[in-house]
Coordinates of C-alpha atoms in Angstrom, one line a residue:
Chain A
X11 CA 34.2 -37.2 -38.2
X12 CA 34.8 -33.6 -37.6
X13 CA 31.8 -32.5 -36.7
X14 CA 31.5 -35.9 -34.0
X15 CA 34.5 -34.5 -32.7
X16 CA 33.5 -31.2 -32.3
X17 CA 30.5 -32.1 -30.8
X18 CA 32.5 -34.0 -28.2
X19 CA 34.7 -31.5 -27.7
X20 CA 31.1 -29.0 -26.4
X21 CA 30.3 -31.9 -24.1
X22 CA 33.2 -31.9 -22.9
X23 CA 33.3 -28.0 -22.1
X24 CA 29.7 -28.3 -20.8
X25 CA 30.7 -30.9 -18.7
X26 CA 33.1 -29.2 -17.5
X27 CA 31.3 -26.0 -17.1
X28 CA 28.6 -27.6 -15.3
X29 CA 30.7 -29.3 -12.6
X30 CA 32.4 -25.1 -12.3
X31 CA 28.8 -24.0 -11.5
X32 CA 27.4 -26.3 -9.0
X33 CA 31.1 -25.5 -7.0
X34 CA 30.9 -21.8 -7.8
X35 CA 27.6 -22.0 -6.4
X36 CA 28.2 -24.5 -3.3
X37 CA 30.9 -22.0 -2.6
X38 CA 28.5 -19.1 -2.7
X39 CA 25.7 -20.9 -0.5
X40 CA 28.5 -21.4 1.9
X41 CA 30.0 -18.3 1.9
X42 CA 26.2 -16.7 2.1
X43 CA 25.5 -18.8 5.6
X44 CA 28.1 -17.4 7.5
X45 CA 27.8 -13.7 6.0
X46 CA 25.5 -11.3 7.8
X47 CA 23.7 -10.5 4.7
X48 CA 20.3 -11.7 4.2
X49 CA 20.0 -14.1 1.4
X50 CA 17.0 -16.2 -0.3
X51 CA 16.5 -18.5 2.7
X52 CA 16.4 -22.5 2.3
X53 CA 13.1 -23.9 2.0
X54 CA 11.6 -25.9 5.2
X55 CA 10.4 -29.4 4.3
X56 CA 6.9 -28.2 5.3
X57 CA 6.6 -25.0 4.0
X58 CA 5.2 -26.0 0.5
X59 CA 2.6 -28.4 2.1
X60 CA -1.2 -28.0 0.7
X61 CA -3.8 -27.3 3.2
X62 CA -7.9 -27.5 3.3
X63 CA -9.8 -24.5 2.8
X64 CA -13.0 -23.8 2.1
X65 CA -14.5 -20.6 0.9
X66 CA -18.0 -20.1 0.1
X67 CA -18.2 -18.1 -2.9
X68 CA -21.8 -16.8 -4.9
X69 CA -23.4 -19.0 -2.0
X70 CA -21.8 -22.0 -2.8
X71 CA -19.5 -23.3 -0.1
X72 CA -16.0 -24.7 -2.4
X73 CA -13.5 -27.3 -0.5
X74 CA -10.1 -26.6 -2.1
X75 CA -7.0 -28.6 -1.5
X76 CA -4.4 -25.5 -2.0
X77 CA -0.7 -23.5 -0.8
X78 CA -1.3 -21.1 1.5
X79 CA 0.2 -18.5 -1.6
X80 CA -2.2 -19.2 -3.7
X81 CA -4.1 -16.0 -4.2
X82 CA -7.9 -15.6 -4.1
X83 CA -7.6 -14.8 -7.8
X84 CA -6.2 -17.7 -9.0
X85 CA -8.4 -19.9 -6.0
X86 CA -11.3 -18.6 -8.0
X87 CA -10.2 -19.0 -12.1
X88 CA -7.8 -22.2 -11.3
X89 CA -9.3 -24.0 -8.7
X90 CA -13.4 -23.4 -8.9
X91 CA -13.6 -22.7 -12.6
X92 CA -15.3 -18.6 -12.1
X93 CA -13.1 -17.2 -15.0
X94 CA -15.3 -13.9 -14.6
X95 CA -13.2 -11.9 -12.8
X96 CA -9.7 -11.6 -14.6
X97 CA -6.2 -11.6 -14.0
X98 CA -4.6 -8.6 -15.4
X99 CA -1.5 -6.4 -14.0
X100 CA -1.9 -9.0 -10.8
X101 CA -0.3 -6.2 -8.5
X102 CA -3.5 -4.2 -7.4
X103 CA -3.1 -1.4 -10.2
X104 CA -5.7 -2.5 -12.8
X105 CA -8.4 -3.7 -10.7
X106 CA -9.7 -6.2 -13.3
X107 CA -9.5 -8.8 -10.9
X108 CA -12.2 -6.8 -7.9
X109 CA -14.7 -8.7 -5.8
X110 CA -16.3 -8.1 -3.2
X111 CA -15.8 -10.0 0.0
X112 CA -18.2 -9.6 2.6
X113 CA -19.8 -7.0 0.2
X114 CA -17.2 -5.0 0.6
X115 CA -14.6 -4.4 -2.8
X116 CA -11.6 -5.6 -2.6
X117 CA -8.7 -6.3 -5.3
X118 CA -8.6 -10.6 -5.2
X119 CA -4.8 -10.6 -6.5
X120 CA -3.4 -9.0 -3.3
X121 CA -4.7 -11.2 -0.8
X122 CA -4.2 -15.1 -0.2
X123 CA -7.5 -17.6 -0.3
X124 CA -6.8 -19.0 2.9
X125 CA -7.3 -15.6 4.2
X126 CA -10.6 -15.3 3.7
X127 CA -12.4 -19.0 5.2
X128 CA -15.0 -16.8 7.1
X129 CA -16.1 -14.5 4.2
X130 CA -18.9 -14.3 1.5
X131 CA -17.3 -13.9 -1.6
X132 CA -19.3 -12.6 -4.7
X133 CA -18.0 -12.5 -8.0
X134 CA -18.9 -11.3 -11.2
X135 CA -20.6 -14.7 -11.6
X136 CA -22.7 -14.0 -8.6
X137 CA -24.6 -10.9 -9.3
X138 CA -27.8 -11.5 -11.8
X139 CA -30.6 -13.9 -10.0
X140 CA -31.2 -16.5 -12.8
X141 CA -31.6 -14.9 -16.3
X142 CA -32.1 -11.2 -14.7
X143 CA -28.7 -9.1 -15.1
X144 CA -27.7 -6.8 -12.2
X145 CA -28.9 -3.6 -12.7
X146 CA -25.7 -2.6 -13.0
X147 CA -24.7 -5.0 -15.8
X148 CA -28.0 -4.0 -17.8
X149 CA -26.6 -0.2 -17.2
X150 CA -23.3 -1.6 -18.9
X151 CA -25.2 -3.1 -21.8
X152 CA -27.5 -0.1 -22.1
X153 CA -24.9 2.7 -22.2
X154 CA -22.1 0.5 -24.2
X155 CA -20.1 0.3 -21.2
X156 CA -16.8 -1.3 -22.9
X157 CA -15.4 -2.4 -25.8
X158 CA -12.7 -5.1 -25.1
X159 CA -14.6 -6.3 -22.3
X160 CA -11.8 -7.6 -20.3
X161 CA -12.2 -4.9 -17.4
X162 CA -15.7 -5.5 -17.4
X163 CA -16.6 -7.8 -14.7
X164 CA -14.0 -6.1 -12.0
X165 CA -16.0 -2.2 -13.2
X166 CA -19.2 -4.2 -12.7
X167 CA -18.0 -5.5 -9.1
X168 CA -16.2 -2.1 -8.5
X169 CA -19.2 -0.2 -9.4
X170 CA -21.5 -2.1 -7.6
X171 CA -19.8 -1.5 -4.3
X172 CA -19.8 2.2 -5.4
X173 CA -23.3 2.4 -5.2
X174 CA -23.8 0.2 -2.0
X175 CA -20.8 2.7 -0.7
X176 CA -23.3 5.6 -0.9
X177 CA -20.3 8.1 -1.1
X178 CA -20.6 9.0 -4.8
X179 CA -23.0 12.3 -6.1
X180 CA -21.4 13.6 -9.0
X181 CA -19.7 12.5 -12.3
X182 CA -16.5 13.8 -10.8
X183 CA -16.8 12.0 -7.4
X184 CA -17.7 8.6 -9.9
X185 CA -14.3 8.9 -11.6
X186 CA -12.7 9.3 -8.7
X187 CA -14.0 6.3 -6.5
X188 CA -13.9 4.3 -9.8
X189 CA -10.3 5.1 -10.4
X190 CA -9.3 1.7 -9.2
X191 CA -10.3 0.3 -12.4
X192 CA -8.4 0.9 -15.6
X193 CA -10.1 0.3 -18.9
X194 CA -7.2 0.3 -21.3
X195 CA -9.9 0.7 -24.5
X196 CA -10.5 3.8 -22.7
X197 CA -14.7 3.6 -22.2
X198 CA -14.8 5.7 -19.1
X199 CA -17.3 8.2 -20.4
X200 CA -20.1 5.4 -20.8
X201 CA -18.9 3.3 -17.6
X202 CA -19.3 6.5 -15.9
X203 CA -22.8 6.8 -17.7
X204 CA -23.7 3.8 -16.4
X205 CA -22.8 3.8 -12.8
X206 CA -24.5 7.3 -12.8
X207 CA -27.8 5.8 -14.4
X208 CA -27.7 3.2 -11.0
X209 CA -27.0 5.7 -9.2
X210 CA -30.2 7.3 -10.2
X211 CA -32.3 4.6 -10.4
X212 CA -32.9 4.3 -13.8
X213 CA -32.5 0.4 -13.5
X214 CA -34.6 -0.2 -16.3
X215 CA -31.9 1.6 -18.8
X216 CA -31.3 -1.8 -20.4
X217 CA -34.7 -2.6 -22.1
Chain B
X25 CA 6.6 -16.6 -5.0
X26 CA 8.1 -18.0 -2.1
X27 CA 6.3 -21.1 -0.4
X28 CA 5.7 -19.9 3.1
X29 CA 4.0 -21.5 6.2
X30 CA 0.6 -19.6 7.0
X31 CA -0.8 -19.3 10.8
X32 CA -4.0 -17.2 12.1
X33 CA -3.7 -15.7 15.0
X34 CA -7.0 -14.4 16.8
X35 CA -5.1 -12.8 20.2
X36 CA -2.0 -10.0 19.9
X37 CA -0.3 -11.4 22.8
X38 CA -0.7 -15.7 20.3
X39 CA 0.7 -12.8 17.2
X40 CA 4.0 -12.0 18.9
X41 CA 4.5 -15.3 20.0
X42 CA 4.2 -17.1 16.9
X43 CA 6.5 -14.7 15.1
X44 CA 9.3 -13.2 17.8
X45 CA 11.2 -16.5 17.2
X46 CA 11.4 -16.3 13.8
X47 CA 13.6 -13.8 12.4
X48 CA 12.3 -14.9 8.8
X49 CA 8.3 -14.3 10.0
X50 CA 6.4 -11.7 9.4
X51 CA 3.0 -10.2 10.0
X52 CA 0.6 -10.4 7.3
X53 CA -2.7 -7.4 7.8
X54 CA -4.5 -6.0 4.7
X55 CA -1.3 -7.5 2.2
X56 CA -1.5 -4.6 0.3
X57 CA 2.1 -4.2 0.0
X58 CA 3.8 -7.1 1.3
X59 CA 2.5 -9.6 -1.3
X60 CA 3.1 -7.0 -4.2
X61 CA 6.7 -7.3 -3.0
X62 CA 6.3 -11.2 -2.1
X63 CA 5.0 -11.3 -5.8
X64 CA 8.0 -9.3 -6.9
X65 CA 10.6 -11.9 -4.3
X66 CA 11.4 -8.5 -3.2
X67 CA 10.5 -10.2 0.5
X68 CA 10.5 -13.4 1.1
X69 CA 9.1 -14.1 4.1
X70 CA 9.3 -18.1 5.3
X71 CA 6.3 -17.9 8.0
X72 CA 3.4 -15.6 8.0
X73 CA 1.0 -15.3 10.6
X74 CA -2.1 -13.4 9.2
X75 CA -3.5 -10.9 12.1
X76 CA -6.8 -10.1 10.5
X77 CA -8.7 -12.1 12.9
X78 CA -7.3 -9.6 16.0
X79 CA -10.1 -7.7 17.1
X80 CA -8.2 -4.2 16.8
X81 CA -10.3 -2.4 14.3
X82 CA -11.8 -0.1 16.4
X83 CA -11.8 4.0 16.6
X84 CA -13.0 5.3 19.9
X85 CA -12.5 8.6 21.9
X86 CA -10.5 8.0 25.2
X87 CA -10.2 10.5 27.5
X88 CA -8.2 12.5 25.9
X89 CA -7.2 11.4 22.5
X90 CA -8.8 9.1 20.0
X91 CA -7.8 5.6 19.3
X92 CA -7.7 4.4 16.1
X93 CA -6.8 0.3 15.8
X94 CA -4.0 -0.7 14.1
X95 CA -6.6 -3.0 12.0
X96 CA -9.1 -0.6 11.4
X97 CA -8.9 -0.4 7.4
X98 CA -8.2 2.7 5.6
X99 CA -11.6 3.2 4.2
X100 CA -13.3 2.9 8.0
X101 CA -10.9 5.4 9.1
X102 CA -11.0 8.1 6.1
X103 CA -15.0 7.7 6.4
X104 CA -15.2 8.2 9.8
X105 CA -17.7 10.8 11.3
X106 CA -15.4 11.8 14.4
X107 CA -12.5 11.8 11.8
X108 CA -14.3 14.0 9.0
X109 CA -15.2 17.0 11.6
X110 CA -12.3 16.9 14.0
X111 CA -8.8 16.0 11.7
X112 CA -10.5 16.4 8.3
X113 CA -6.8 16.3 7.0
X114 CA -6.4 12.7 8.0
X115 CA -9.8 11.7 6.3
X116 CA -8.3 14.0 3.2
X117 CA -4.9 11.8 3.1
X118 CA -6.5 8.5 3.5
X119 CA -8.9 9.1 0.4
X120 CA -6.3 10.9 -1.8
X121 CA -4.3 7.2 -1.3
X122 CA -4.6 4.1 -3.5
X123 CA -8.1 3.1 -5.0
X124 CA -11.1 2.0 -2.8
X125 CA -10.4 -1.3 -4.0
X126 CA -6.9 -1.1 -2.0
X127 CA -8.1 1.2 0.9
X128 CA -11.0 -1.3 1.9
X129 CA -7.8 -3.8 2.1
X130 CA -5.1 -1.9 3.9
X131 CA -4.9 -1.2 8.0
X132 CA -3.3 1.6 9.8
X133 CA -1.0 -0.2 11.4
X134 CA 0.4 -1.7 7.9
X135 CA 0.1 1.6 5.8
X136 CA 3.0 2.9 8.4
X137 CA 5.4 0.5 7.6
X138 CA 4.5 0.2 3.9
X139 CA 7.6 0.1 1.8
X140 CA 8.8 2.7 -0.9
X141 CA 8.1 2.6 -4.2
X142 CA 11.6 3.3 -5.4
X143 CA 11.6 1.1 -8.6
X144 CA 15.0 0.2 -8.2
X145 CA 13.9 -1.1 -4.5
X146 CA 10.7 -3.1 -6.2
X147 CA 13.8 -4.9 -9.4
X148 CA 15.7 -7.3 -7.6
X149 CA 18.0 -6.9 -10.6
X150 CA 19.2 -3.3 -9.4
X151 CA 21.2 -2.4 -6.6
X152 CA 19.4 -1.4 -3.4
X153 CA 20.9 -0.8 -0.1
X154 CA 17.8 -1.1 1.5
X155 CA 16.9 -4.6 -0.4
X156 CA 20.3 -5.8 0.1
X157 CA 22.2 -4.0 3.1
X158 CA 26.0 -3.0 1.2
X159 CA 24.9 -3.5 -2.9
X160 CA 24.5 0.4 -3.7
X161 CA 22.3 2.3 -4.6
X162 CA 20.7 2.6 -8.0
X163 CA 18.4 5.7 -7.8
X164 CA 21.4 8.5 -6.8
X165 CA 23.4 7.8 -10.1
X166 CA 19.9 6.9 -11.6
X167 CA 16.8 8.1 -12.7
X168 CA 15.6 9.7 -9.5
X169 CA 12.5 11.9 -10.5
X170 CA 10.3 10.0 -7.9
X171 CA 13.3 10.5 -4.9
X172 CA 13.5 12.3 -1.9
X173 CA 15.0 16.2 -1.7
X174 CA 14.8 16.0 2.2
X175 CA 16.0 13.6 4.7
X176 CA 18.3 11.6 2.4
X177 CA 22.0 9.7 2.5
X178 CA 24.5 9.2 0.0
X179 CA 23.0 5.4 0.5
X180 CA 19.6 6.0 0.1
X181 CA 17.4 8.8 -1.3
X182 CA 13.7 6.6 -1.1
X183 CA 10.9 8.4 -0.3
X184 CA 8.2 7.2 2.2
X185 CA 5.1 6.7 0.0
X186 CA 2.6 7.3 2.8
X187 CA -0.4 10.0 2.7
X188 CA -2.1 8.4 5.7
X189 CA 1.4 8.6 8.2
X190 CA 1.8 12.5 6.5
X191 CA -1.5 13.4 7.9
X192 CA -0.9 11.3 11.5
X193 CA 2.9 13.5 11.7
X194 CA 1.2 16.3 11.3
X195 CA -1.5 15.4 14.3
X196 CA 1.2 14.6 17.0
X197 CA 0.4 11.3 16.6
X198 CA 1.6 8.2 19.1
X199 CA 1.9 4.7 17.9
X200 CA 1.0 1.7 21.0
X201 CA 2.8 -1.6 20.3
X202 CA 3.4 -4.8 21.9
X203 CA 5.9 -6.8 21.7
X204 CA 8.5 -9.6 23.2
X205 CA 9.9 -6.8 25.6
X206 CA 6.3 -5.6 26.3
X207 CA 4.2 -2.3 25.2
X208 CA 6.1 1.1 23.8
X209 CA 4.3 4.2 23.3
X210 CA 6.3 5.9 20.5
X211 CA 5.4 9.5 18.7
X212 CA 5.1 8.8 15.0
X213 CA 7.3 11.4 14.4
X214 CA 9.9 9.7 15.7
X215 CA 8.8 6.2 14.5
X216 CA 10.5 6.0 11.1
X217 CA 14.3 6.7 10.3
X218 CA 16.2 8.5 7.9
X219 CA 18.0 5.9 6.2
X220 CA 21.6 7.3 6.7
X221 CA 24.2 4.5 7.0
X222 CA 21.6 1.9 7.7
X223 CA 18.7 2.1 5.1
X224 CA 17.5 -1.5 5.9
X225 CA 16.4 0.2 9.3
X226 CA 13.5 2.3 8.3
X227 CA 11.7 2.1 12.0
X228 CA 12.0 1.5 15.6
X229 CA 9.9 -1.2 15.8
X230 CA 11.5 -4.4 17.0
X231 CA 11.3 -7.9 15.3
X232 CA 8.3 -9.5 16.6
X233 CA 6.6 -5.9 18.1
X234 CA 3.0 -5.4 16.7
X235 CA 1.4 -2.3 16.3
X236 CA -1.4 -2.2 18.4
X237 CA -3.2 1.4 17.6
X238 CA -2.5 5.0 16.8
X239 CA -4.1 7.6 19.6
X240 CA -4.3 11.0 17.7
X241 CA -4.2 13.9 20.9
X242 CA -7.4 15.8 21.2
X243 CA -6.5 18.6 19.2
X244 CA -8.5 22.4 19.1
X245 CA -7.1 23.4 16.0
X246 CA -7.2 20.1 13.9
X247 CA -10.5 20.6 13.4
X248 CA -8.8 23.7 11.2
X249 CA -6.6 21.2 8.4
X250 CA -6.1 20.0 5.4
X251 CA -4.2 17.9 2.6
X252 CA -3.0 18.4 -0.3
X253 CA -1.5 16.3 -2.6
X254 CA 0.3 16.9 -5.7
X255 CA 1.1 13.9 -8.3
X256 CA 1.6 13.0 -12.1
X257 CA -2.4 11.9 -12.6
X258 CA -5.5 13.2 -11.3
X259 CA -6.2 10.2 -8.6
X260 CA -4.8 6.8 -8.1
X261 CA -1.0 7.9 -7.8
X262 CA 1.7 8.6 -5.2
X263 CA 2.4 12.0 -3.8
X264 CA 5.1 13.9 -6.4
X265 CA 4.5 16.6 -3.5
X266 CA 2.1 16.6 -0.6
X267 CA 1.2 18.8 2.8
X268 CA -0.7 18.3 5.4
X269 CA -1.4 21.3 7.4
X270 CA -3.1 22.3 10.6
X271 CA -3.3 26.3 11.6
X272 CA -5.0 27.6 15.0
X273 CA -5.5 31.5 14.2
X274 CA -6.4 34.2 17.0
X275 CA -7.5 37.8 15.4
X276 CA -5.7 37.1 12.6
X277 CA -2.6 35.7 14.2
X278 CA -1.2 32.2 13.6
X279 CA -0.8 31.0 17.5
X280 CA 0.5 26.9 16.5
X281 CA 1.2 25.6 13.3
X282 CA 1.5 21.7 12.1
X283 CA 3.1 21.0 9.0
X284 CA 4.4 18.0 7.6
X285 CA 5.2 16.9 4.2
X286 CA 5.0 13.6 1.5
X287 CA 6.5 12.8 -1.4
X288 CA 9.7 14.8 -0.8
X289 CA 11.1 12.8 1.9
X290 CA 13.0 9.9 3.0
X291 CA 10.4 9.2 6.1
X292 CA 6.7 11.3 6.7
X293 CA 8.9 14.5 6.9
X294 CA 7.4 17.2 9.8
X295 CA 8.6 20.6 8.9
X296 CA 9.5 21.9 12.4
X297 CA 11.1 24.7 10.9
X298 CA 8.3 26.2 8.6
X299 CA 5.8 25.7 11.8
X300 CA 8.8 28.0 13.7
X301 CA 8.0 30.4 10.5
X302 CA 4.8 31.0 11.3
X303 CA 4.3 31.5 15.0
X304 CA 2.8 34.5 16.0
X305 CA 3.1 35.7 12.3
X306 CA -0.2 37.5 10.7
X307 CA -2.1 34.7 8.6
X308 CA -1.0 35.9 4.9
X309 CA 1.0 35.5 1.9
X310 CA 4.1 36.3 2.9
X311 CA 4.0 34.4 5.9
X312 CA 3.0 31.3 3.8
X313 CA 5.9 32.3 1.5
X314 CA 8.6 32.8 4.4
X315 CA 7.4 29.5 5.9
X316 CA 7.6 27.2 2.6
X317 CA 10.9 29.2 1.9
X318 CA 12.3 27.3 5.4
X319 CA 10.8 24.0 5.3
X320 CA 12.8 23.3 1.9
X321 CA 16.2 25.1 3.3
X322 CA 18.2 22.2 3.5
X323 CA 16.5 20.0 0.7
X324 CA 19.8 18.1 -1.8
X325 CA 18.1 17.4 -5.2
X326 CA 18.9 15.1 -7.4
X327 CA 19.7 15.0 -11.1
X328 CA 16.5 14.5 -12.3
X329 CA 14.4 16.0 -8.8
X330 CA 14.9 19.6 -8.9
X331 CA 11.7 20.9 -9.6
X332 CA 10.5 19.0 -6.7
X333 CA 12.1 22.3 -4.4
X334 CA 9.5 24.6 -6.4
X335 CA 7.2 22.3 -6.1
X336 CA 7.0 21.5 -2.3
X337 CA 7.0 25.1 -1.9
X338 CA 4.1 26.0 -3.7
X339 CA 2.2 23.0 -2.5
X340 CA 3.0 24.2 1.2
X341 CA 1.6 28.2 0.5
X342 CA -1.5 26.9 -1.4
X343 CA -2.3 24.5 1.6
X344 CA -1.9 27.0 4.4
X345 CA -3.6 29.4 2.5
X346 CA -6.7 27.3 2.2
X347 CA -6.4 26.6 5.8
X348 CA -6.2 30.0 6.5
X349 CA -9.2 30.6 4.5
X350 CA -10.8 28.3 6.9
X351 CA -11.4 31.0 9.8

């Protein structure tokens, strides 16, 4: 009997708690419109409407049914199922998540899908023709190129682009325009390896 | 994040119509930094209208400067030919800034109004004047390591995180815009603001104005510069102190001087009175010396910012000297 009263007794004071809130907070909103200050702006009806857009991605052209905020990282893991390229710090610091778009690289969390109708997107997905790796990805294998493997398939797309970049002539100038990717196992001496072997040509490293 | 409502817009003229009368719109280029901070709810913008399709990436020499487009990404800019021989420190900025990943993303036009990287700015938990005009700021009482020594308020102490606008300050740069109340021409130099009572304000640009293209002046002696940056890791991080300089000796005497400085500053900071230092001065030591001594005379450090003084000055003498090894 006690302890049924008592319980009434914290629905009461929720209750009443409650109701305090949703005034406090109607009082706020109103005092918020009239102040200069900006505040979290009301959402528009339309504003959280889905739209149509397609991106063609490893050559196949994907029809996606998505909020203009989705980003093309999640378009690409969520949406059309490539899980290769990964989601990791998701603010352009790790670069786990790096494909390249229109063969350029580019970090996928920091730009929107919808941005990018007109593009060729390649992921990690996209790079070996059939059962032959990359030649960078048989580098990777060959020189032991990670541990965790998480980073992998963003220092594969990263490096990749590296090479296509044609900017890169020494180890040093390697860690510098691969400094975009973090590998938090900490296999930069054999990523580096790798890249360098491409670099070279050695594109047979893996066998 | 925010839901927003998402436009392209494939003229500059369609741009600045579709977001002038929208005081919550906003102009979305390489997204670099504005979705971080959309990520973050830091801004919450309720209309974007994506310029990526405006055909404004080009760098070309006019008659007598040379254009760069406000959507030419970083990468196309730093790797330029023209750019490489004739303001090597420009190219030097651009590729001592973010990752390749993030420089084949960002455009000129957005790197100048990129936001700070105060963290107390980025936590919509903290204080932040500039976040929320009137809260406080966090950084002053706070741990201000990463703050500004020049240029500051006793509102706001965040430094501009720019390499790219350091460099372009430095050059005599001009920003073209359009907007609602038609083109501006406006020296960099006098684009952003210090933050004093208003840190919300950090530039002159007008709701709705879109930056159009940077014209760098044809220069003799730009040909003769460099940057250098200073920072906690070996690549990949923002300036703890940078310079860019720009020297044009005769016989051994310095006859114009461009400095400007990064990291140390509440806006891309030109050091007018270190360039005064040098004029007509012999091209050594002491004259590197006298002119780092003036460009940090009025610098207010912080609590935890102090060695950022020393710091700046050293970074100015060891640029100058190796643009005075340059001859």
């Amino acid at each position: 009997m006690k302890f049924r009263l008592r319980r009434r007794r914290l629905g009461q004071l929720m209750l009443v708690s409650t109701v305090a809130a949703t005034f406090s907070s109607f009082v706020e909103k109103t005092v918020a419109q009239t102040s200069a200050t900006k505040t979290t702006p009301m959402l528009k009806s339309s504003i959280s409407e889905t739209m149509q857009v397609t991106l063609q991605v490893n050559g196949t052209k994907h029809s996606l049914q998505i909020e203009p905020r989705v980003t093309l990282l999640d378009a690409l893991r969520e949406y059309i199922g490539l899980t290769g390229s990964k989601k990791g710090c998701d603010h352009g610091q790790c670069g786990a998540c790096t494909v390249l778009v229109d063969g350029q690289r580019i970090n996928s969390c920091l730009t929107f899908a919808i941005m990018h109708t007109d593009a060729a997107i390649t992921t990690i997905e996209g790079l070996a023709q059939g059962d032959n790796l990359h030649p960078m990805q048989a580098a990777f294998l060959a020189r032991d190129a990670f541990q965790c493997g998480y980073c992998t398939p963003g220092q594969i797309c990263s490096a990749v682009s590296l090479v296509n970049e044609g900017h890169a002539k020494s180890d040093d100038e390697i860690r510098e325009l691969m400094s975009g990717n973090i590998c938090r196992c900490g296999a930069y001496p054999n990523i580096v390896a790798a890249v360098r072997d491409v670099l070279e040509g050695k594109k047979d490293a893996a066998v | 994040m925010q839901p927003f409502n998402y436009k392209k817009a494939r003229q500059a003229e369609n741009a600045v119509a579709l977001v002038t009368p929208d005081a919550e719109a906003s102009y979305l280029a390489g997204g670099t930094s504005l979705i971080d901070l959309m990520k973050l709810n830091v801004q919450t913008p309720t209309e974007l209208v994506d310029i990526n399709p405006l055909p404004l990436s080009k760098i070309e020499m006019q008659s007598n400067n040379l254009r760069i487009g406000a959507m030419a990404r970083n990468s196309d800019v730093a790797y330029d030919a023209i750019i490489q021989k004739r303001y090597p420190v420009l190219s030097e900025a651009l590729l001592s800034g973010a990752s390749p990943q993030l420089r084949n993303m960002a455009t000129v036009g957005g790197n100048l109004l990129q936001r700070t990287r105060c963290y107390y700015f980025r936590d919509t938990s903290m204080p932040c004047n500039k976040r929320v005009p009137g809260s406080g700021c966090a950084a002053i009482e706070g741990y201000n390591r990463i703050h500004a020594i020049l240029g500051g308020s006793d509102r706001c102490i965040a430094t501009h995180p720019s390499d790219m606008a350091v460099a372009m300050v430095a050059l005599d740069a001009v920003v073209q815009t359009r907007g609602p109340n038609g083109a501006r021409s406006i020296p960099l130099v006098d684009f952003h603001l210090v933050p004093g009572e208003t840190p919300e304000r950090e530039t002159v640009l007008q709701h709705g104005e879109l930056i159009i293209a940077v014209d760098l002046p044809a220069s003799p002696n730009a040909s003769r510069s460099h940057y250098l940056k200073v920072r906690d890791r070996a690549s990949y991080a923002f300036a703890m102190a940078s310079v860019a300089a720009a020297l044009d000796i005769q016989n051994g005497i310095i006859r114009s001087a461009r400095i400007a400085l990064g990291g140390v500053g509440t806006k891309p900071w030109r050091a007018y009175d270190a360039e005064k230092a040098l004029l007509n001065q012999p091209a050594n030591q002491a004259a590197f010396q006298a002119a780092a001594n003036a460009a940090v005379a009025g610098a207010k450090p912080q609590k935890y910012n102090g060695f950022k003084v020393e710091l700046a000055k050293r970074t100015i003498v060891k640029a100058l000297t190796t643009v005075g090894g340059m001859a």
